[in-house]
Every structure is written in structure tokens, then in C-alpha cells.
Coordinates of C-alpha atoms in Angstrom, one line a residue:
M1270 CA 0.0 0.0 0.0
Y1271 CA 2.8 2.4 0.8
I1272 CA 4.4 1.8 -2.6
I1273 CA 1.2 2.3 -4.4
G1274 CA 0.4 5.4 -2.4
N1275 CA 3.9 6.8 -3.1
N1276 CA 3.4 6.1 -6.8
I1277 CA 0.1 8.0 -6.8
K1278 CA 1.9 10.9 -5.1
K1279 CA 4.5 10.8 -7.8
I1280 CA 1.9 10.7 -10.6
F1281 CA 0.0 13.6 -8.9
L1282 CA 3.2 15.7 -8.6
G1283 CA 4.1 14.8 -12.2
I1284 CA 0.7 16.1 -13.4
M1285 CA 1.1 19.2 -11.4
L1286 CA 4.6 19.9 -12.8
L1287 CA 3.4 19.2 -16.3
S1288 CA 0.5 21.7 -15.8
I1289 CA 3.0 24.3 -14.6
V1290 CA 5.3 23.7 -17.6
L1291 CA 2.4 24.0 -20.0
A1292 CA 1.1 27.2 -18.3
A1293 CA 4.6 28.7 -18.6
A1294 CA 4.8 27.7 -22.2
Q1295 CA 1.5 29.4 -23.0
T1296 CA 1.7 32.6 -21.1
N1297 CA -0.4 34.9 -23.3
D1298 CA 0.5 37.8 -21.0
G1299 CA -1.9 40.7 -21.6
R1300 CA 0.3 42.9 -19.4
R1301 CA 2.9 43.2 -22.1
Y1302 CA 0.8 45.7 -24.0
T1303 CA 0.7 49.4 -23.3
S1304 CA -2.7 51.0 -22.8
Q1305 CA -1.8 54.1 -24.8
S1306 CA 0.2 54.2 -28.0
V1307 CA 2.8 57.0 -28.3
L1308 CA 0.9 58.0 -31.4
A1309 CA -2.1 59.1 -29.3
T1310 CA -0.8 62.6 -28.7
G1311 CA 1.5 65.1 -30.5
K1312 CA 2.4 65.7 -34.1
W1313 CA 3.8 62.8 -36.0
I1314 CA 5.5 62.6 -39.4
K1315 CA 6.0 59.2 -41.0
I1316 CA 9.3 58.5 -42.9
S1317 CA 10.6 55.6 -44.9
V1318 CA 14.0 54.1 -45.8
D1319 CA 14.9 51.9 -48.7
H1320 CA 18.1 50.4 -47.3
S1321 CA 19.5 49.8 -43.9
G1322 CA 22.1 52.3 -42.7
I1323 CA 22.9 55.7 -41.2
Y1324 CA 20.5 58.5 -42.1
S1325 CA 20.6 62.2 -41.5
L1326 CA 18.0 64.8 -40.8
S1327 CA 19.1 68.5 -40.7
Y1328 CA 17.8 71.1 -38.4
E1329 CA 16.1 72.7 -41.4
D1330 CA 14.5 69.3 -42.5
I1331 CA 13.0 68.8 -39.1
K1332 CA 11.7 72.4 -38.9
A1333 CA 10.1 72.0 -42.3
M1334 CA 8.1 69.0 -41.0
G1335 CA 6.5 71.3 -38.4
I1336 CA 8.5 69.6 -35.6
E1337 CA 10.5 71.4 -32.9
P1338 CA 14.1 70.6 -33.9
Q1339 CA 15.5 71.0 -30.3
N1340 CA 13.1 68.3 -29.0
V1341 CA 13.1 66.0 -32.0
R1342 CA 12.5 62.3 -31.3
I1343 CA 12.3 59.3 -33.7
Y1344 CA 10.3 56.1 -33.0
G1345 CA 10.0 52.7 -34.6
Y1346 CA 12.0 49.6 -35.5
G1347 CA 11.9 49.7 -39.3
G1348 CA 11.0 47.1 -41.9
G1349 CA 12.3 43.7 -40.9
L1350 CA 9.8 40.9 -41.2
L1351 CA 7.9 40.3 -38.0
S1352 CA 8.5 36.9 -36.4
E1353 CA 5.7 34.5 -37.1
D1354 CA 6.8 32.6 -33.9
F1355 CA 5.0 34.3 -31.0
S1356 CA 7.3 32.6 -28.4
T1357 CA 10.1 35.0 -29.5
P1358 CA 10.6 38.4 -27.8
Y1359 CA 8.0 41.0 -28.9
I1360 CA 8.3 44.8 -29.2
D1361 CA 5.0 46.5 -28.3
D1362 CA 4.0 49.8 -29.9
L1363 CA 6.9 52.0 -31.0
P1364 CA 10.2 52.2 -29.1
E1365 CA 12.3 55.4 -29.2
V1366 CA 15.2 55.3 -31.6
P1367 CA 18.7 56.4 -30.3
I1368 CA 19.9 59.5 -32.2
D1369 CA 23.2 61.4 -32.3
M1370 CA 22.9 65.2 -32.4
Q1371 CA 25.7 66.8 -34.3
K1372 CA 25.5 70.3 -32.7
G1373 CA 28.6 72.0 -34.0
A1374 CA 31.1 74.1 -32.1
D1375 CA 28.5 76.2 -30.2
G1376 CA 27.1 73.1 -28.5
I1377 CA 23.5 74.2 -29.5
F1378 CA 21.3 72.3 -32.0
N1379 CA 20.4 75.0 -34.5
E1380 CA 20.8 76.0 -38.1
G1381 CA 23.4 74.0 -40.0
D1382 CA 23.3 71.1 -37.5
H1383 CA 21.8 67.6 -38.0
I1384 CA 21.0 64.3 -36.3
L1385 CA 22.3 60.9 -37.3
F1386 CA 20.4 57.6 -36.7
Y1387 CA 20.5 54.0 -37.8
A1388 CA 17.5 52.7 -39.6
Q1389 CA 16.5 49.2 -40.6
A1390 CA 15.0 48.6 -44.0
N1391 CA 13.3 45.4 -45.2
I1392 CA 16.2 42.9 -45.3
I1393 CA 17.7 41.4 -42.1
W1394 CA 20.6 39.0 -41.8
R1395 CA 20.9 36.1 -39.4
Y1396 CA 24.0 34.2 -38.4
N1397 CA 24.0 30.4 -38.5
S1398 CA 26.4 29.2 -35.8
E1399 CA 26.5 25.7 -37.2
K1400 CA 27.4 26.8 -40.7
G1401 CA 29.4 29.8 -39.6
T1402 CA 27.7 31.9 -42.3
F1403 CA 25.1 34.7 -42.6
S1404 CA 21.8 34.4 -44.6
H1405 CA 19.2 37.0 -45.4
I1406 CA 15.5 37.3 -44.6
R1407 CA 13.4 39.5 -46.9
N1408 CA 10.2 41.2 -45.8
H1409 CA 7.9 39.9 -48.6
Y1410 CA 5.2 42.4 -47.6
S1411 CA 7.2 45.6 -48.1
D1412 CA 10.3 47.0 -49.8
L1413 CA 10.7 49.8 -47.3
G1414 CA 11.1 50.3 -43.6
Y1415 CA 9.2 53.0 -41.7
Y1416 CA 9.8 55.3 -38.7
F1417 CA 8.0 58.2 -37.1
V1418 CA 9.3 61.7 -36.2
T1419 CA 7.9 63.8 -33.4
S1420 CA 8.9 66.3 -30.7
K1421 CA 8.5 66.0 -27.0
S1422 CA 9.8 67.9 -24.1
G1423 CA 12.7 66.5 -22.1
S1424 CA 15.8 64.7 -23.3
A1425 CA 15.7 62.6 -26.5
K1426 CA 17.2 59.1 -26.4
Q1427 CA 20.8 59.9 -27.3
I1428 CA 23.4 57.4 -28.2
P1429 CA 25.6 56.9 -25.1
T1430 CA 29.2 55.9 -24.9
M1431 CA 29.6 52.4 -23.4
P1432 CA 32.1 51.8 -20.6
E1433 CA 35.5 50.8 -21.7
E1434 CA 36.3 47.1 -21.6
S1435 CA 39.0 46.1 -19.1
G1436 CA 41.1 43.0 -19.0
T1437 CA 43.7 41.1 -21.0
V1438 CA 43.4 41.3 -24.8
V1439 CA 43.8 37.8 -26.3
S1440 CA 43.5 38.4 -30.0
T1441 CA 43.8 41.3 -32.5
I1442 CA 41.3 41.5 -35.3
T1443 CA 42.3 43.3 -38.6
S1444 CA 39.7 41.6 -40.9
F1445 CA 36.0 41.0 -40.7
N1446 CA 33.2 38.8 -42.0
D1447 CA 31.1 40.4 -44.7
Y1448 CA 28.2 39.3 -47.0
L1449 CA 26.3 40.4 -50.0
L1450 CA 23.0 39.6 -51.7
Q1451 CA 21.9 39.6 -55.3
E1452 CA 18.2 39.2 -55.6
S1453 CA 15.7 40.5 -58.1
E1454 CA 12.0 40.2 -57.5
I1455 CA 10.3 39.8 -60.9
K1456 CA 7.9 36.9 -61.3
N1457 CA 6.0 34.3 -59.4
E1458 CA 5.3 31.4 -61.7
A1459 CA 2.9 29.7 -59.3
Q1460 CA 0.9 32.9 -58.8
G1461 CA 1.0 32.0 -55.1
G1462 CA 3.4 31.8 -52.2
R1463 CA 5.8 34.4 -51.0
V1464 CA 8.8 33.8 -53.4
F1465 CA 9.3 35.9 -56.5
Y1466 CA 12.1 34.8 -58.9
G1467 CA 14.4 37.0 -60.8
E1468 CA 16.6 36.6 -63.9
K1469 CA 15.4 34.2 -66.5
F1470 CA 17.7 31.9 -68.4
S1471 CA 16.5 31.0 -71.9
R1472 CA 17.5 30.9 -75.5
Q1473 CA 17.3 34.7 -75.7
T1474 CA 19.3 35.2 -72.4
P1475 CA 21.4 32.1 -71.7
S1476 CA 23.6 33.9 -69.2
H1477 CA 23.5 36.8 -66.7
S1478 CA 26.5 38.7 -65.4
F1479 CA 26.8 40.6 -62.1
N1480 CA 29.7 43.1 -61.5
I1481 CA 29.8 43.9 -57.8
Y1482 CA 32.4 46.4 -56.4
I1483 CA 33.6 45.4 -52.9
P1484 CA 36.9 47.0 -51.8
N1485 CA 39.6 45.1 -49.7
I1486 CA 38.5 41.6 -50.3
E1487 CA 40.8 39.0 -48.7
N1488 CA 42.1 36.0 -50.6
V1489 CA 40.6 33.5 -48.2
E1490 CA 37.9 30.9 -48.7
A1491 CA 34.5 32.4 -49.5
K1492 CA 31.1 30.7 -49.9
M1493 CA 28.4 31.5 -52.4
F1494 CA 24.9 30.2 -51.8
V1495 CA 22.8 29.9 -55.0
D1496 CA 19.1 29.4 -55.1
M1497 CA 17.7 28.6 -58.6
A1498 CA 14.7 26.8 -60.2
N1499 CA 14.3 24.7 -63.3
K1500 CA 11.1 25.2 -65.3
T1501 CA 11.5 22.2 -67.6
I1502 CA 11.1 18.5 -67.1
Y1503 CA 14.7 17.9 -68.2
K1504 CA 17.9 18.3 -66.4
N1505 CA 19.9 21.4 -66.9
N1506 CA 23.2 22.9 -65.6
I1507 CA 24.3 26.3 -64.6
E1508 CA 28.0 27.2 -64.9
V1509 CA 29.4 29.6 -62.3
N1510 CA 32.2 31.9 -63.4
I1511 CA 33.8 34.2 -60.9
N1512 CA 36.4 36.8 -62.0
G1513 CA 37.1 35.0 -65.2
V1514 CA 37.5 31.5 -63.7
K1515 CA 35.0 28.7 -64.0
I1516 CA 34.4 27.6 -60.4
K1517 CA 31.6 25.1 -60.6
T1518 CA 28.8 23.6 -62.6
I1519 CA 25.5 23.4 -60.7
P1520 CA 23.1 20.6 -61.8
L1521 CA 19.5 21.8 -61.8
K1522 CA 16.9 19.2 -60.7
K1523 CA 14.3 18.5 -63.3
R1524 CA 10.7 19.5 -62.7
P1525 CA 8.2 16.7 -62.1
D1526 CA 6.0 16.1 -65.1
N1527 CA 2.6 17.1 -63.7
N1528 CA 0.1 19.9 -64.0
Y1529 CA 0.8 21.4 -60.5
Q1530 CA 4.6 21.7 -60.3
V1531 CA 5.6 24.8 -62.2
L1532 CA 9.3 24.9 -61.0
E1533 CA 11.8 22.6 -59.3
P1534 CA 14.1 24.4 -56.9
T1535 CA 17.8 23.7 -56.5
N1536 CA 20.1 25.0 -53.7
D1537 CA 23.8 24.7 -54.0
T1538 CA 27.0 26.0 -52.4
V1539 CA 30.0 27.3 -54.3
T1540 CA 33.2 27.5 -52.4
F1541 CA 36.1 29.5 -53.9
V1542 CA 39.0 31.8 -53.1
P1543 CA 38.6 35.3 -54.5
N1544 CA 41.4 36.3 -56.9
S1545 CA 40.6 40.0 -56.9
T1546 CA 40.8 42.5 -54.1
N1547 CA 37.9 44.7 -55.0
T1548 CA 35.4 43.0 -57.3
F1549 CA 33.1 40.0 -57.8
N1550 CA 32.5 39.6 -61.5
I1551 CA 30.0 36.8 -61.6
T1552 CA 28.6 35.1 -64.6
L1553 CA 25.9 32.4 -64.5
T1554 CA 25.4 30.5 -67.8
S1555 CA 22.9 27.8 -68.8
T1556 CA 24.6 24.9 -70.6
N1557 CA 21.3 24.2 -72.4
P1558 CA 19.7 27.6 -73.2
S1559 CA 16.7 25.9 -74.8
L1560 CA 15.6 25.0 -71.3
E1561 CA 14.2 27.7 -69.1
A1562 CA 15.4 28.4 -65.6
Y1563 CA 15.3 31.2 -63.0
L1564 CA 17.6 32.7 -60.5
D1565 CA 16.0 33.4 -57.1
Y1566 CA 19.1 34.8 -55.4
F1567 CA 22.7 34.3 -54.5
E1568 CA 24.5 35.3 -51.3
I1569 CA 28.3 35.4 -50.8
N1570 CA 30.0 35.2 -47.4
F1571 CA 33.6 36.4 -47.5
K1572 CA 36.3 38.2 -45.5
R1573 CA 37.6 41.8 -45.9
E1574 CA 40.4 43.8 -44.5
L1575 CA 39.2 46.1 -41.7
S1576 CA 39.9 49.3 -43.6
M1577 CA 37.6 52.3 -43.8
T1578 CA 35.9 52.9 -47.1
G1579 CA 33.1 55.3 -47.8
N1580 CA 31.2 57.2 -45.1
E1581 CA 30.1 54.1 -43.2
L1582 CA 31.5 50.6 -42.8
Y1583 CA 29.6 47.7 -41.2
F1584 CA 31.7 45.0 -39.7
R1585 CA 31.7 42.0 -37.4
S1586 CA 33.9 39.0 -36.6
V1587 CA 32.9 35.4 -35.9
D1588 CA 36.4 34.1 -35.3
Y1589 CA 36.3 34.1 -31.5
I1590 CA 32.6 33.5 -30.7
G1591 CA 32.2 31.2 -27.7
R1592 CA 35.7 31.8 -26.3
N1593 CA 34.7 34.5 -23.8
Q1594 CA 37.7 36.6 -24.5
L1595 CA 38.6 40.2 -25.2
S1596 CA 39.7 41.1 -28.7
K1597 CA 41.2 44.2 -30.1
F1598 CA 39.7 45.5 -33.3
V1599 CA 42.1 47.7 -35.4
L1600 CA 40.5 49.8 -38.2
S1601 CA 42.8 51.5 -40.6
G1602 CA 42.3 54.4 -43.1
V1603 CA 40.2 56.5 -40.7
D1604 CA 40.1 60.2 -40.0
A1605 CA 39.8 62.2 -36.8
D1606 CA 35.9 62.3 -37.1
T1607 CA 35.5 58.5 -37.3
E1608 CA 33.3 57.0 -34.6
I1609 CA 32.4 53.3 -33.9
W1610 CA 28.9 52.4 -32.9
D1611 CA 27.8 49.1 -31.5
I1612 CA 24.5 48.3 -33.3
T1613 CA 24.0 44.8 -32.1
D1614 CA 20.9 45.9 -30.3
R1615 CA 19.3 48.5 -32.6
N1616 CA 17.1 49.8 -29.8
N1617 CA 20.1 50.4 -27.6
I1618 CA 22.9 51.6 -29.8
E1619 CA 26.1 52.7 -28.0
K1620 CA 29.3 54.5 -29.0
V1621 CA 32.5 52.5 -28.5
N1622 CA 35.5 53.9 -26.6
T1623 CA 38.3 54.1 -29.2
T1624 CA 42.0 55.0 -29.4
L1625 CA 43.2 56.9 -32.5
S1626 CA 46.8 56.5 -33.6
G1627 CA 47.7 58.1 -36.9
R1628 CA 45.1 56.7 -39.3
Q1629 CA 44.3 53.6 -37.1
L1630 CA 41.4 53.4 -34.7
S1631 CA 41.4 50.6 -32.2
F1632 CA 39.0 49.4 -29.5
V1633 CA 38.5 46.4 -27.3
A1634 CA 35.4 44.3 -27.2
N1635 CA 34.3 41.0 -25.7
T1636 CA 33.8 38.7 -28.7
N1637 CA 32.1 35.8 -26.9
E1638 CA 28.9 36.6 -28.8
L1639 CA 28.3 38.1 -32.2
R1640 CA 28.7 41.9 -32.1
Q1641 CA 27.7 44.2 -35.0
F1642 CA 29.6 47.5 -35.4
V1643 CA 29.5 50.4 -37.8
A1644 CA 32.3 52.9 -38.4
I1645 CA 31.0 56.4 -39.3
S1646 CA 32.8 59.5 -40.6
T1647 CA 30.5 61.8 -38.8
R1648 CA 31.3 64.9 -40.8
K1649 CA 30.5 63.3 -44.1
T1650 CA 27.1 63.4 -45.9
F1651 CA 24.5 60.7 -45.3
P1652 CA 21.2 60.1 -47.1
K1653 CA 17.9 61.5 -45.9
P1654 CA 14.8 59.4 -45.3
N1655 CA 11.8 59.9 -47.5
I1656 CA 9.0 61.9 -45.9
V1657 CA 5.7 59.9 -46.2
G1658 CA 3.4 62.4 -44.5
V1659 CA 1.5 63.4 -41.4
V1660 CA 0.0 60.7 -39.3
D1661 CA -3.2 61.5 -37.4
N1662 CA -3.3 60.7 -33.7
Q1663 CA -4.5 57.1 -33.1
N1664 CA -4.7 54.7 -30.1
L1665 CA -5.7 51.2 -31.0
H1666 CA -4.0 50.0 -27.8
S1667 CA -6.8 51.7 -25.8
L1668 CA -9.6 49.8 -27.5
P1669 CA -11.8 47.8 -25.1
E1670 CA -12.3 44.0 -25.3
A1671 CA -14.8 43.0 -28.0
D1672 CA -16.6 40.0 -29.4
M1673 CA -15.8 40.9 -33.0
I1674 CA -12.9 42.6 -34.6
I1675 CA -13.1 44.1 -38.1
V1676 CA -9.9 44.9 -40.0
S1677 CA -10.7 47.1 -43.0
H1678 CA -9.0 48.9 -45.8
S1679 CA -9.5 52.7 -45.4
D1680 CA -11.7 52.8 -48.5
F1681 CA -14.3 50.6 -46.7
L1682 CA -14.3 52.0 -43.2
G1683 CA -17.7 53.5 -43.7
E1684 CA -19.2 50.1 -44.5
A1685 CA -17.2 48.5 -41.7
Y1686 CA -18.7 51.0 -39.1
R1687 CA -22.2 50.4 -40.6
L1688 CA -21.9 46.7 -40.1
A1689 CA -20.4 47.1 -36.6
E1690 CA -23.2 49.4 -35.5
Y1691 CA -25.8 46.9 -36.9
H1692 CA -24.3 44.1 -34.8
R1693 CA -24.2 46.2 -31.7
A1694 CA -27.9 47.3 -32.1
K1695 CA -29.4 44.1 -33.5
E1696 CA -27.5 41.4 -31.6
G1697 CA -25.7 43.1 -28.7
I1698 CA -22.3 42.2 -30.1
S1699 CA -19.4 44.4 -29.1
V1700 CA -17.3 45.3 -32.1
N1701 CA -13.9 47.0 -32.7
V1702 CA -13.1 48.5 -36.1
A1703 CA -9.5 49.2 -37.2
D1704 CA -8.0 50.7 -40.3
A1705 CA -5.2 48.3 -41.6
E1706 CA -2.8 51.3 -41.9
A1707 CA -3.4 52.2 -38.3
I1708 CA -2.6 48.6 -37.3
Y1709 CA 0.7 48.7 -39.2
N1710 CA 1.6 52.0 -37.4
E1711 CA 1.2 50.5 -33.9
F1712 CA 2.0 46.8 -34.5
S1713 CA 4.7 46.7 -37.2
S1714 CA 6.4 50.2 -37.1
G1715 CA 4.3 51.4 -39.9
T1716 CA 5.6 48.7 -42.3
P1717 CA 2.9 46.6 -44.0
D1718 CA 3.1 43.1 -42.5
A1719 CA 0.3 40.5 -42.2
T1720 CA 1.6 39.5 -38.8
A1721 CA 0.6 42.9 -37.5
Y1722 CA -3.1 41.9 -38.0
R1723 CA -2.4 38.8 -36.0
R1724 CA -0.6 40.7 -33.3
F1725 CA -3.4 43.2 -33.1
V1726 CA -6.0 40.5 -32.5
K1727 CA -3.7 38.7 -30.1
M1728 CA -3.6 41.8 -27.9
F1729 CA -7.3 41.4 -27.1
Y1730 CA -6.9 37.6 -26.8
D1731 CA -4.0 38.0 -24.3
R1732 CA -5.7 40.6 -22.3
S1733 CA -8.8 38.3 -21.9
Q1734 CA -6.5 35.5 -20.8
T1735 CA -4.9 37.7 -18.2
Q1736 CA -8.1 39.4 -17.0
G1737 CA -10.2 36.3 -17.1
T1738 CA -12.7 37.8 -19.6
T1739 CA -14.2 36.4 -22.8
P1740 CA -11.8 36.4 -25.7
P1741 CA -12.8 37.8 -29.1
K1742 CA -14.9 35.3 -31.1
W1743 CA -14.8 36.6 -34.7
L1744 CA -12.4 38.4 -37.0
L1745 CA -13.6 39.9 -40.2
L1746 CA -11.2 41.1 -42.9
L1747 CA -12.9 43.7 -45.1
G1748 CA -10.9 43.9 -48.3
D1749 CA -9.6 41.8 -51.1
G1750 CA -6.1 40.4 -51.3
I1751 CA -3.6 38.9 -53.7
Y1752 CA -0.5 36.8 -53.6
D1753 CA 1.5 39.9 -54.8
N1754 CA 1.5 41.8 -51.5
R1755 CA 4.0 44.4 -52.7
G1756 CA 2.5 45.3 -56.1
I1757 CA 5.4 43.8 -58.1
I1758 CA 3.0 42.6 -60.9
S1759 CA 1.4 45.3 -63.0
G1760 CA -2.3 45.6 -62.4
S1761 CA -2.3 44.0 -58.9
D1762 CA -3.0 47.3 -57.0
E1763 CA -6.7 47.1 -57.7
Y1764 CA -7.1 43.9 -55.7
R1765 CA -4.4 44.5 -53.1
K1766 CA -6.6 46.0 -50.3
L1767 CA -5.5 43.9 -47.4
L1768 CA -2.4 41.7 -47.0
T1769 CA -2.6 38.0 -47.4
Y1770 CA -0.6 35.3 -45.7
Q1771 CA 1.4 33.3 -48.3
A1772 CA 3.0 29.9 -48.0
Y1773 CA 6.7 29.4 -48.3
N1774 CA 6.2 27.3 -51.4
S1775 CA 6.1 29.1 -54.7
V1776 CA 6.8 26.2 -57.0
N1777 CA 3.7 24.0 -56.7
K1778 CA 0.2 25.4 -57.3
I1779 CA -1.3 23.2 -54.6
H1780 CA 1.2 24.1 -51.9
A1781 CA 1.6 27.7 -52.9
Y1782 CA -1.5 28.6 -51.0
T1783 CA -2.9 31.6 -49.2
S1784 CA -4.8 31.3 -46.0
D1785 CA -6.5 33.6 -43.5
D1786 CA -6.3 30.9 -40.9
Y1787 CA -2.9 32.3 -40.1
F1788 CA -4.5 35.2 -38.3
G1789 CA -6.3 32.9 -35.9
Y1790 CA -3.3 31.3 -34.1
L1791 CA -3.1 33.4 -31.0
D1792 CA -1.4 31.3 -28.3
D1793 CA 2.3 32.1 -27.6
N1794 CA 3.2 28.5 -28.3
D1795 CA 1.2 28.1 -31.5
I1796 CA 3.2 27.1 -34.5
A1797 CA 1.1 28.9 -37.1
M1798 CA -0.2 26.8 -40.1
S1799 CA 1.0 23.6 -38.5
P1800 CA -1.2 20.5 -37.7
S1801 CA -0.3 20.9 -34.0
A1802 CA -1.8 24.3 -33.7
S1803 CA -5.5 25.1 -33.4
L1804 CA -7.5 28.2 -34.3
D1805 CA -8.5 30.5 -31.4
I1806 CA -11.0 32.7 -33.3
G1807 CA -13.4 32.4 -36.2
I1808 CA -12.1 34.2 -39.3
G1809 CA -13.9 35.5 -42.5
R1810 CA -13.0 37.8 -45.3
L1811 CA -15.2 39.8 -47.7
P1812 CA -12.9 40.0 -50.8
V1813 CA -14.2 43.3 -52.0
Y1814 CA -12.0 45.9 -53.9
T1815 CA -14.5 48.7 -54.6
V1816 CA -16.8 50.7 -52.3
Q1817 CA -19.8 49.5 -54.3
Q1818 CA -18.8 45.9 -53.7
A1819 CA -18.3 46.5 -50.0
K1820 CA -21.7 48.2 -49.7
A1821 CA -23.4 45.3 -51.6
A1822 CA -21.7 42.7 -49.3
I1823 CA -22.7 44.5 -46.1
D1824 CA -26.3 45.0 -47.5
K1825 CA -26.5 41.2 -48.1
T1826 CA -25.1 40.4 -44.7
I1827 CA -27.6 42.6 -42.9
A1828 CA -30.5 41.3 -45.1
Y1829 CA -29.5 37.7 -44.3
I1830 CA -29.5 38.4 -40.5
D1831 CA -32.8 40.3 -40.7
N1832 CA -34.3 37.3 -42.5
K1833 CA -37.2 39.3 -44.1
L1834 CA -37.1 37.6 -47.5
H1835 CA -39.2 34.4 -47.3
G1836 CA -39.5 32.2 -50.3
E1837 CA -39.1 28.7 -51.7
W1838 CA -35.3 29.1 -51.8
K1839 CA -35.3 28.1 -48.2
N1840 CA -36.6 24.7 -49.1
R1841 CA -33.9 24.1 -51.8
M1842 CA -30.7 22.3 -51.0
L1843 CA -27.6 21.5 -53.0
F1844 CA -25.4 18.4 -52.1
I1845 CA -21.9 17.9 -53.5
A1846 CA -20.3 14.6 -53.0
D1847 CA -17.1 12.9 -54.0

């Protein structure tokens, strides 16, 4: 009896521990959301950037926006693709961006002065520790990154100088790991999925050449990752020529002979030692030009001398990751105005303590983990962001809990509010209506991203879990959508009212699907679009792309609920069987 009782205790404790683990894995913490967006008050100007890097706004630029230059602030986190994994860290609303005020000799920010800040566009790079290489992630919803400019009293978030590292320096770093990307977004053969292919290889264009200027390339092993697709049911080959030398022949897999597979992808790695110090002249040639193929992209990981070129130089080193040691970086070719910023955490950028000796700038850093740096010639000229326009005050974060959420394109907001008011009056349903653009502003830094819709709905779901209230039951998307979320294909703008979730597959018409189910996976531990996850809300879409269509759809919805049309149609049924 004692043994049995002890086992029962163990089983009971095991169940309790499992429950605690499951609860921890599915936190859905509603307290992570602010109750008031920063956009709720003040004047805001939306800006955009087309590449990641250092940007400048002059005193005069800021004043022309109607913003007080002395109290300028920048908010946002740019255009990187939002994580579809909700167990990863999440940035709520808009964080303040660190800025560097270049005030001049008088120490006052006035005419002739400017601010510098780092901005993230739509491509981010991730380091794979197993491969020791970097790969890119493109935001397939937007080609730009967005930020917001305002003014507030008090001190703006300046870029501070980090404390100087102390200890014994083990290694000296005079070269760094770099990477480049060649990717053209031209055509989606499956007319579905998130991948657009680029250069076409055919009888008319059997080869494509890419001449890329990169100074100070080191003659050490480099890796080129090539992603291509074969359109034919026959095998084909692509010859890779770099700087006049044939490096490799890539065999392309043949496409299966069926009506659904439109392309067959091939991924290959080309390893080579650069024979030039400042260029990659790359030619890709089809050995059978009568067979069509496409280039998706190629990336090259390589090493460069740590020598200043241009107005800004981005660098990092993976050589001593995991060794928990101090390393000394030595950057040559600098001037007296060169600064080093640590941009590893873009929301908390810091200046690095440096030592200048002649034209060499050195600093010490712990290289146990990957660190990202940028060297800046602060007196040089930097690009200005594009001014999008004034943003009206908004505060979606303050909306109350609701049974139904309507996400609408701005063209159809009138019809969305009409339907919402009908549900409130007729059925006692609480409804929140939100403009898709406003959702982007608060939930994806102003950058179009379908995950922003999901994050918006999840805010209400999480709050209900924390407060013990009823979660939202229905999500209505009011607006048509298309696989081309960025308007790459001519003529797609008419139908591109709301974003659509697209599968990763763009080579098979069955698997290159779109689905609004994606917006209904709201638990932290849900793996969206996987069999293991379950929907947490009912989802529907009215695929309208004109105001007339929206009005007709809402009229029909209301008429169906009112149920005033009685007739023989109610006794007719249609069965479809397989």
C-alpha cells in the first residue's frame, strides 16, 4: 500500500509539474501591451528608408516638418519581417530610436546642424552558428522600412558611450566577415506563395552577369549560396564563373512532369578563393539555353580587410565566438571624425571607446557573442529618409475588449462601421473596427506586415486570458487580397486592399496557397499553419475591392440576418459529394 500510495503521489506531482510547464509555455500575458500608444498625442511625421544604414535629418529638415528641432524624437524599428513565432521576444507599440545630435562648435542644436540615426529597411541578416555563415530574410510584404518623427519635451534618447572594456586582450582583429546579396523580385510562376524569382535563363538570355564592387576583399575561402529553379522536365546545368575563372557547374533538378509543379528548386553552395581584391565579377550561364530556368538569389559570405571605405563601414567577426575573450579591433584608413557604434541591439545603440593612432582606430570588445559594429565618418554626408506624410493621432491600444474585430481597408471604413453598428444594435455584439494602416503603425512600425493583423487580434486575446474575460470570437477582414503583397506585378494594385498570408512554397500550385487561418493562431506557443496548432478565433473575409462591392456585401449580410425575405429558396438544398 505504501508503494502504491507513493506512486500515486509521484503521478500527482508529475501532473502538477506538467501543468505548470504547459502554463509557462503558453503565457499569453496581456500585461505586455501598453494602454496608450505613443501616437495618441502630439504631431507625427511618417518617414521611410529603402536600405539599412545611417540616415541624417538636418535642423532645417526637421523644422520643415513642423517639428520642434530641439526636441526631436524618432520612434519605430523599421521594416524587418515580424517573427511568425510568438514565443520570441516582442516589441509592443513604437520604441524610441537612439539618435546622435551633431551640434557643431557652439554646442547648441540650431541652423546647420543635423541628427544621425541608424534605420533598418526590409532585409535582415541572421548568423547560423553551425554553418558559420550569414543568410538574409526579406520582408515579402514591403520593400521599405518605416519610422516616425515627433517632438517631445525633455531629453531625447541619445546614443551613449559604453564603458571601456577592461582585461587582457587575447586576439587582434584586422579583418572581418562580410556578406552580399543579389536578388531580383520579378515573377511568381505559381501565382501564389511568397517567393518571386528573378533573372530568367532562356534561348534569348542564356547567361547573366553581375559586377559587384567590394573593396579590400581578402584572398581566403568564400562561400556563395545559390538558389535557382528549373522550369522544364529535363535536367539542366548552370556554370558559375567568378572573375574569369569557371568555379563550378550546378546541376539543376528536373521538374516533375505534372500539372501542378511549375518549377523545381535547386540550392547549391559554391566554395572559392577570391582572386581579386575589389570586385566580384560573376557570370551564370545555362549549358542548355533551350531549357528555361530562373535565379532566385545568391549570397556570398567572404572576408575583408578592416579598412575604412566610404562614409560608413559595417563589420563583425565570428572568429572568436564562444571563447569568452577580449579582442582588439584595429580599423585602418580613418580620419579624426570617425566613430564606432555598436548596433548589435538596434534599440540600444552605443558608441564605443576608441583610441586613435595616426590613421588607425582601435577598440577592445568581448567577442564571446556576435557583435555588430559600424564605423562612421560623422562629418560626411548621409542620405535623408523619404517623408511619407503626417500621421493622425491614433490609439488602437486603448480599445476595449470586443466579441468581434473588423480589420478594414481605409476605403471601406464607412461600411465597416455600418456593419459594426448593426451588430451592436441588433445582436448586442461588441465590435472594434480598425484601419489596416493604423494597425501597421502600432504593431509593425508602420511597415505593411500581415503578422501585424495577428498581433493586433492577439492583444485582445492575451488581455482576456490575463483578466479572465471572454476572448474575441470573430475576426472579419474587409478587403480583397492577392499573392502579390508588394505590387510587383502590373495591375495588382486594384485587388491589393488587405495583405494575405502566403505559404513558403512558390513552385507548386497546390502548396503555394494563401490562408486567412494564419491570423487565428493566437497562443504564444502556437506554430502557425502547422497541424499541431488550433485556431482561437473564427475568421472570415469579404474579398471586395471597390466601395460598391463593399456596400453590396454589407447589405446582403444585414439582409440575411434580418431574414425578411421568405420564399421557396429556403426549401432548396444542394449536395456535393465525391
